[in-house]
């Protein structure tokens, strides 16, 4: 918790993941999607964070949910907020097709969000705090 806001802490030195289940809206028209990660730094920080996001499609009577089958993760690097308590928004774009694990309208899926802490470009010496995730068609 941070001032009544629930956050998920992602360590500065260990890759950590969070998983969210959802259904792609039935009015999805077949374009790409953008995943927006709203996040904060644990205290005053500087340098960059590398975020990864990946999608795992769940086809009825086809997908084995006892095994992971995520598409290749998309990555984005973002600068730490310059003021404690501010929250940047990092956007990761997915094109329709294999980047989205061929997800279709009305299908169930999992979204994996990870901090790639061992990536050489991830240089923020503080925990990253995941605040919100938005998924929208782009």
Coordinates of N, CA and C in Angstrom, one line a residue:
X1 N 0.8 -1.2 0.0 CA 0.0 0.0 0.0 C 0.9 1.2 0.0
X2 N 0.4 2.2 -0.7 CA 1.1 3.5 -0.7 C 0.0 4.6 -0.7
X3 N -0.1 5.2 0.4 CA -1.2 6.2 0.6 C -2.5 5.7 0.2
X4 N -2.8 4.4 0.5 CA -4.1 3.8 0.2 C -4.2 3.2 -1.2
X5 N -3.1 3.4 -2.0 CA -3.1 2.8 -3.3 C -2.4 1.4 -3.2
X6 N -3.0 0.4 -3.8 CA -2.4 -0.9 -3.8 C -1.3 -0.9 -4.9
X7 N -0.1 -1.3 -4.6 CA 0.9 -1.4 -5.6 C 1.6 -2.8 -5.5
X8 N 2.2 -3.2 -6.6 CA 3.0 -4.5 -6.6 C 4.4 -4.0 -6.7
X9 N 5.3 -4.4 -5.8 CA 6.7 -4.1 -5.8 C 7.4 -5.0 -6.7
X10 N 8.3 -4.5 -7.6 CA 9.2 -5.3 -8.5 C 10.6 -4.9 -8.1
X11 N 11.3 -5.9 -7.6 CA 12.6 -5.8 -7.1 C 13.6 -5.2 -8.0
X12 N 14.6 -4.5 -7.5 CA 15.6 -3.8 -8.3 C 16.7 -4.8 -8.8
X13 N 16.8 -6.0 -8.3 CA 17.9 -6.9 -8.7 C 17.4 -8.2 -9.1
X14 N 16.1 -8.5 -9.0 CA 15.6 -9.9 -9.4 C 14.4 -9.7 -10.3
X15 N 14.4 -10.4 -11.5 CA 13.2 -10.4 -12.3 C 12.0 -10.9 -11.6
X16 N 10.9 -10.1 -11.6 CA 9.7 -10.5 -10.9 C 8.5 -10.3 -11.9
X17 N 7.5 -11.1 -11.7 CA 6.4 -11.1 -12.7 C 5.0 -11.0 -11.9
X18 N 4.0 -10.4 -12.6 CA 2.7 -10.4 -12.1 C 1.8 -10.9 -13.3
X19 N 0.8 -11.6 -13.0 CA -0.1 -12.2 -14.0 C -1.5 -11.7 -13.8
X20 N -2.2 -11.3 -14.9 CA -3.6 -10.8 -14.8 C -4.4 -11.6 -15.9
X21 N -5.6 -12.0 -15.5 CA -6.5 -12.7 -16.5 C -7.5 -11.7 -17.0
X22 N -7.9 -11.9 -18.2 CA -8.9 -11.0 -18.8 C -9.5 -11.7 -20.0
X23 N -10.5 -11.0 -20.6 CA -11.1 -11.4 -21.8 C -11.0 -10.3 -22.8
X24 N -10.5 -10.5 -24.0 CA -10.5 -9.4 -25.0 C -11.9 -9.0 -25.4
X25 N -12.3 -7.8 -25.3 CA -13.6 -7.4 -25.6 C -14.2 -7.9 -26.9
X26 N -15.4 -8.2 -26.9 CA -16.0 -8.7 -28.2 C -16.1 -7.7 -29.3
X27 N -16.0 -6.4 -28.9 CA -16.0 -5.3 -29.9 C -14.6 -5.0 -30.5
X28 N -13.6 -5.8 -30.1 CA -12.2 -5.7 -30.6 C -12.3 -5.9 -32.1
X29 N -11.7 -4.9 -32.9 CA -11.8 -5.0 -34.3 C -10.6 -5.5 -35.1
X30 N -9.6 -6.1 -34.4 CA -8.6 -6.7 -35.1 C -7.3 -5.9 -35.2
X31 N -7.2 -4.8 -34.6 CA -6.0 -4.0 -34.7 C -4.9 -4.5 -33.7
X32 N -3.9 -3.7 -33.5 CA -2.9 -4.0 -32.4 C -3.5 -3.5 -31.1
X33 N -2.7 -3.8 -30.0 CA -3.1 -3.2 -28.7 C -1.9 -2.6 -28.1
X34 N -2.2 -1.7 -27.2 CA -1.1 -1.0 -26.4 C -1.4 -1.4 -24.9
X35 N -0.4 -1.8 -24.2 CA -0.5 -2.0 -22.8 C 0.3 -0.9 -22.1
X36 N -0.5 -0.1 -21.3 CA 0.1 1.0 -20.6 C 0.3 0.6 -19.1
X37 N 1.5 0.8 -18.6 CA 1.9 0.4 -17.3 C 2.1 1.7 -16.5
X38 N 1.2 1.9 -15.5 CA 1.3 3.0 -14.6 C 2.1 2.6 -13.4
X39 N 3.2 3.3 -13.1 CA 4.1 2.8 -12.0 C 4.7 4.0 -11.3
X40 N 5.3 3.6 -10.1 CA 6.0 4.6 -9.3 C 7.4 4.0 -8.9
X41 N 8.2 4.8 -8.3 CA 9.5 4.3 -7.8 C 9.3 4.3 -6.2
X42 N 10.0 3.3 -5.6 CA 10.0 3.2 -4.2 C 11.0 4.2 -3.6
X43 N 10.5 5.5 -3.4 CA 11.4 6.5 -2.9 C 12.0 7.3 -4.1
X44 N 12.8 8.2 -3.8 CA 13.4 9.1 -4.9 C 14.4 8.2 -5.6
X45 N 14.3 8.2 -6.9 CA 15.1 7.3 -7.8 C 15.6 8.1 -9.0
X46 N 16.5 7.5 -9.7 CA 16.9 8.0 -11.0 C 17.2 6.8 -11.9
X47 N 17.6 7.1 -13.1 CA 17.9 6.1 -14.2 C 16.7 5.5 -14.7
X48 N 16.8 4.2 -15.2 CA 15.7 3.6 -16.0 C 15.2 2.3 -15.5
X49 N 14.0 2.0 -15.9 CA 13.4 0.7 -15.6 C 13.0 0.0 -17.0
X50 N 13.2 -1.3 -17.1 CA 12.8 -2.0 -18.3 C 11.6 -2.9 -17.9
X51 N 10.5 -2.6 -18.6 CA 9.3 -3.4 -18.4 C 9.1 -4.3 -19.6
X52 N 8.6 -5.5 -19.3 CA 8.2 -6.5 -20.3 C 6.7 -6.9 -20.1
X53 N 6.1 -7.1 -21.2 CA 4.7 -7.6 -21.2 C 4.5 -8.7 -22.2
X54 N 3.8 -9.7 -21.9 CA 3.5 -10.8 -22.8 C 2.1 -11.3 -22.7
X55 N 1.6 -11.9 -23.8 CA 0.2 -12.3 -23.8 C 0.2 -13.8 -24.0
X56 N -0.7 -14.5 -23.3 CA -1.0 -15.9 -23.5 C -2.4 -16.2 -23.8
X57 N -2.7 -16.6 -25.0 CA -4.1 -16.8 -25.5 C -4.6 -18.1 -24.9
X58 N -5.9 -18.1 -24.5 CA -6.6 -19.4 -24.0 C -7.7 -19.7 -24.9
X59 N -7.4 -20.7 -25.8 CA -8.4 -21.2 -26.7 C -9.2 -22.3 -26.0
X60 N -10.5 -22.2 -26.0 CA -11.4 -23.2 -25.4 C -11.1 -24.6 -25.9
X61 N -10.9 -25.6 -25.0 CA -10.7 -27.0 -25.4 C -9.4 -27.2 -26.2
X62 N -8.5 -26.2 -26.2 CA -7.2 -26.4 -27.0 C -6.0 -26.1 -26.1
X63 N -6.1 -24.9 -25.3 CA -4.9 -24.5 -24.5 C -4.8 -25.3 -23.2
X64 N -3.7 -25.8 -23.0 CA -3.4 -26.5 -21.7 C -3.0 -25.5 -20.7
X65 N -3.9 -25.1 -19.8 CA -3.6 -24.1 -18.8 C -2.6 -24.5 -17.7
X66 N -2.2 -25.8 -17.7 CA -1.2 -26.2 -16.8 C 0.2 -26.0 -17.3
X67 N 0.3 -25.4 -18.5 CA 1.6 -25.1 -19.1 C 1.6 -23.6 -19.6
X68 N 2.7 -22.9 -19.4 CA 2.8 -21.6 -20.0 C 3.0 -21.6 -21.5
X69 N 2.3 -20.7 -22.2 CA 2.5 -20.6 -23.6 C 2.4 -19.1 -24.1
X70 N 3.1 -18.3 -23.4 CA 3.2 -16.9 -23.7 C 3.9 -16.6 -25.0
X71 N 3.4 -15.6 -25.8 CA 4.1 -15.1 -26.9 C 5.3 -14.4 -26.4
X72 N 6.2 -14.1 -27.4 CA 7.4 -13.3 -27.0 C 7.1 -12.0 -26.4
X73 N 7.7 -11.7 -25.3 CA 7.5 -10.4 -24.6 C 7.9 -9.2 -25.4
X74 N 7.1 -8.2 -25.2 CA 7.5 -6.9 -25.8 C 8.1 -6.1 -24.6
X75 N 9.1 -5.2 -24.9 CA 9.8 -4.5 -23.9 C 9.8 -3.0 -24.1
X76 N 9.9 -2.3 -23.0 CA 10.0 -0.8 -23.1 C 10.8 -0.3 -21.9
X77 N 11.7 0.7 -22.2 CA 12.5 1.3 -21.1 C 11.9 2.7 -20.8
X78 N 11.9 3.0 -19.6 CA 11.3 4.3 -19.2 C 12.1 4.9 -18.0
X79 N 12.2 6.2 -18.0 CA 13.0 6.9 -16.9 C 12.2 6.9 -15.6
X80 N 12.9 6.8 -14.5 CA 12.3 6.9 -13.2 C 11.7 8.3 -13.0
X81 N 10.6 8.4 -12.2 CA 10.0 9.7 -12.0 C 11.0 10.6 -11.2
X82 N 11.0 11.9 -11.4 CA 12.0 12.8 -10.8 C 11.5 13.2 -9.4
X83 N 10.2 13.0 -9.1 CA 9.7 13.4 -7.8 C 9.0 12.2 -7.2
X84 N 9.3 11.9 -5.9 CA 8.7 10.8 -5.2 C 7.2 11.0 -5.2
X85 N 6.5 9.9 -5.6 CA 5.0 9.9 -5.6 C 4.5 10.1 -7.0
X86 N 5.3 10.6 -7.9 CA 4.8 10.8 -9.3 C 4.7 9.4 -10.0
X87 N 3.9 9.3 -11.0 CA 3.8 8.0 -11.7 C 3.9 8.1 -13.2
X88 N 5.0 7.7 -13.8 CA 5.1 7.6 -15.2 C 4.2 6.6 -15.8
X89 N 4.0 6.6 -17.1 CA 3.2 5.6 -17.8 C 4.1 5.1 -18.9
X90 N 4.4 3.8 -18.9 CA 5.2 3.2 -19.9 C 4.3 2.4 -20.9
X91 N 4.4 2.6 -22.2 CA 3.6 2.0 -23.1 C 4.3 0.9 -23.9
X92 N 3.7 -0.2 -24.1 CA 4.2 -1.3 -24.9 C 3.2 -1.7 -26.0
X93 N 3.7 -1.6 -27.2 CA 2.8 -1.8 -28.4 C 2.9 -3.3 -28.8
X94 N 1.8 -3.8 -29.2 CA 1.7 -5.2 -29.7 C 1.0 -5.1 -31.1
X95 N 1.5 -5.7 -32.1 CA 0.8 -5.7 -33.4 C -0.1 -7.0 -33.3
X96 N -1.2 -6.9 -34.1 CA -2.1 -8.0 -34.2 C -1.4 -9.2 -34.8
X97 N -1.6 -10.4 -34.2 CA -1.0 -11.6 -34.7 C -0.1 -12.2 -33.7
X98 N 1.1 -12.6 -34.1 CA 1.9 -13.4 -33.2 C 2.4 -12.6 -31.9
X99 N 2.5 -11.3 -32.0 CA 2.9 -10.6 -30.8 C 1.8 -10.7 -29.7
X100 N 0.6 -10.9 -30.2 CA -0.6 -11.0 -29.2 C -1.0 -12.5 -29.1
X101 N -0.1 -13.4 -29.5 CA -0.4 -14.8 -29.4 C -1.7 -15.2 -30.2
X102 N -1.9 -14.4 -31.3 CA -3.1 -14.5 -32.2 C -4.4 -14.5 -31.4
X103 N -4.5 -13.7 -30.4 CA -5.7 -13.5 -29.5 C -6.8 -12.9 -30.4
X104 N -8.0 -13.4 -30.2 CA -9.1 -12.9 -31.0 C -10.2 -12.3 -30.0
X105 N -11.1 -11.6 -30.6 CA -12.2 -11.0 -29.8 C -13.0 -12.0 -29.1
X106 N -13.3 -11.7 -27.8 CA -14.0 -12.7 -27.0 C -13.3 -13.8 -26.3
X107 N -11.9 -13.9 -26.6 CA -11.1 -14.9 -26.0 C -10.5 -14.6 -24.7
X108 N -10.4 -15.5 -23.8 CA -9.7 -15.4 -22.5 C -8.2 -15.4 -22.8
X109 N -7.5 -14.6 -21.9 CA -6.0 -14.6 -22.0 C -5.4 -14.2 -20.6
X110 N -4.1 -14.4 -20.5 CA -3.3 -13.9 -19.4 C -2.3 -12.9 -19.9
X111 N -2.1 -11.9 -19.1 CA -1.1 -10.8 -19.4 C -0.1 -11.0 -18.3
X112 N 1.2 -11.1 -18.8 CA 2.3 -11.1 -17.9 C 3.0 -9.8 -17.9
X113 N 3.2 -9.2 -16.7 CA 4.0 -7.9 -16.6 C 5.2 -8.2 -15.8
X114 N 6.4 -7.8 -16.3 CA 7.6 -8.1 -15.5 C 8.5 -6.9 -15.6
X115 N 9.3 -6.8 -14.5 CA 10.4 -5.9 -14.5 C 11.7 -6.7 -14.9
X116 N 12.4 -6.3 -16.0 CA 13.5 -7.0 -16.4 C 14.8 -6.4 -15.7
X117 N 14.9 -6.7 -14.4 CA 15.8 -6.1 -13.5 C 17.3 -6.5 -13.9
X118 N 17.5 -7.6 -14.5 CA 18.9 -8.0 -14.9 C 19.3 -7.5 -16.3
X119 N 18.4 -6.7 -16.9 CA 18.7 -6.1 -18.2 C 19.7 -5.0 -18.0
X120 N 20.7 -4.9 -18.8 CA 21.7 -3.8 -18.6 C 21.2 -2.4 -18.7
X121 N 20.0 -2.3 -19.3 CA 19.4 -0.9 -19.4 C 18.5 -0.6 -18.2
X122 N 18.3 -1.6 -17.3 CA 17.5 -1.3 -16.1 C 18.5 -0.9 -15.0
X123 N 18.6 0.4 -14.8 CA 19.6 0.9 -13.9 C 19.0 1.6 -12.7
X124 N 17.7 1.5 -12.5 CA 17.1 2.2 -11.3 C 17.3 1.4 -10.0
X125 N 18.0 2.0 -9.1 CA 18.4 1.3 -7.8 C 17.3 1.5 -6.8
X126 N 16.1 1.1 -7.1 CA 14.9 1.1 -6.2 C 13.9 0.1 -6.8
X127 N 13.0 -0.3 -5.9 CA 11.9 -1.1 -6.4 C 11.0 -0.2 -7.3
X128 N 10.4 -0.9 -8.3 CA 9.4 -0.3 -9.2 C 8.1 -0.8 -8.7
X129 N 7.1 0.1 -8.5 CA 5.8 -0.2 -7.9 C 4.7 -0.1 -9.0
X130 N 4.2 -1.2 -9.4 CA 3.1 -1.3 -10.4 C 1.8 -0.8 -9.8
X131 N 1.2 0.2 -10.4 CA 0.0 0.8 -9.8 C -1.2 0.4 -10.6
X132 N -1.2 0.5 -11.9 CA -2.3 0.2 -12.8 C -1.8 -0.4 -14.1
X133 N -2.7 -1.1 -14.8 CA -2.4 -1.6 -16.2 C -3.7 -1.3 -17.0
X134 N -3.4 -0.7 -18.2 CA -4.5 -0.4 -19.1 C -4.2 -1.1 -20.4
X135 N -5.2 -1.8 -21.0 CA -5.1 -2.4 -22.3 C -6.1 -1.7 -23.3
X136 N -5.6 -1.3 -24.4 CA -6.5 -0.6 -25.4 C -6.1 -1.0 -26.8
X137 N -7.1 -1.0 -27.7 CA -6.8 -1.2 -29.1 C -6.2 0.0 -29.7
X138 N -5.2 -0.2 -30.5 CA -4.6 1.0 -31.2 C -4.5 0.8 -32.6

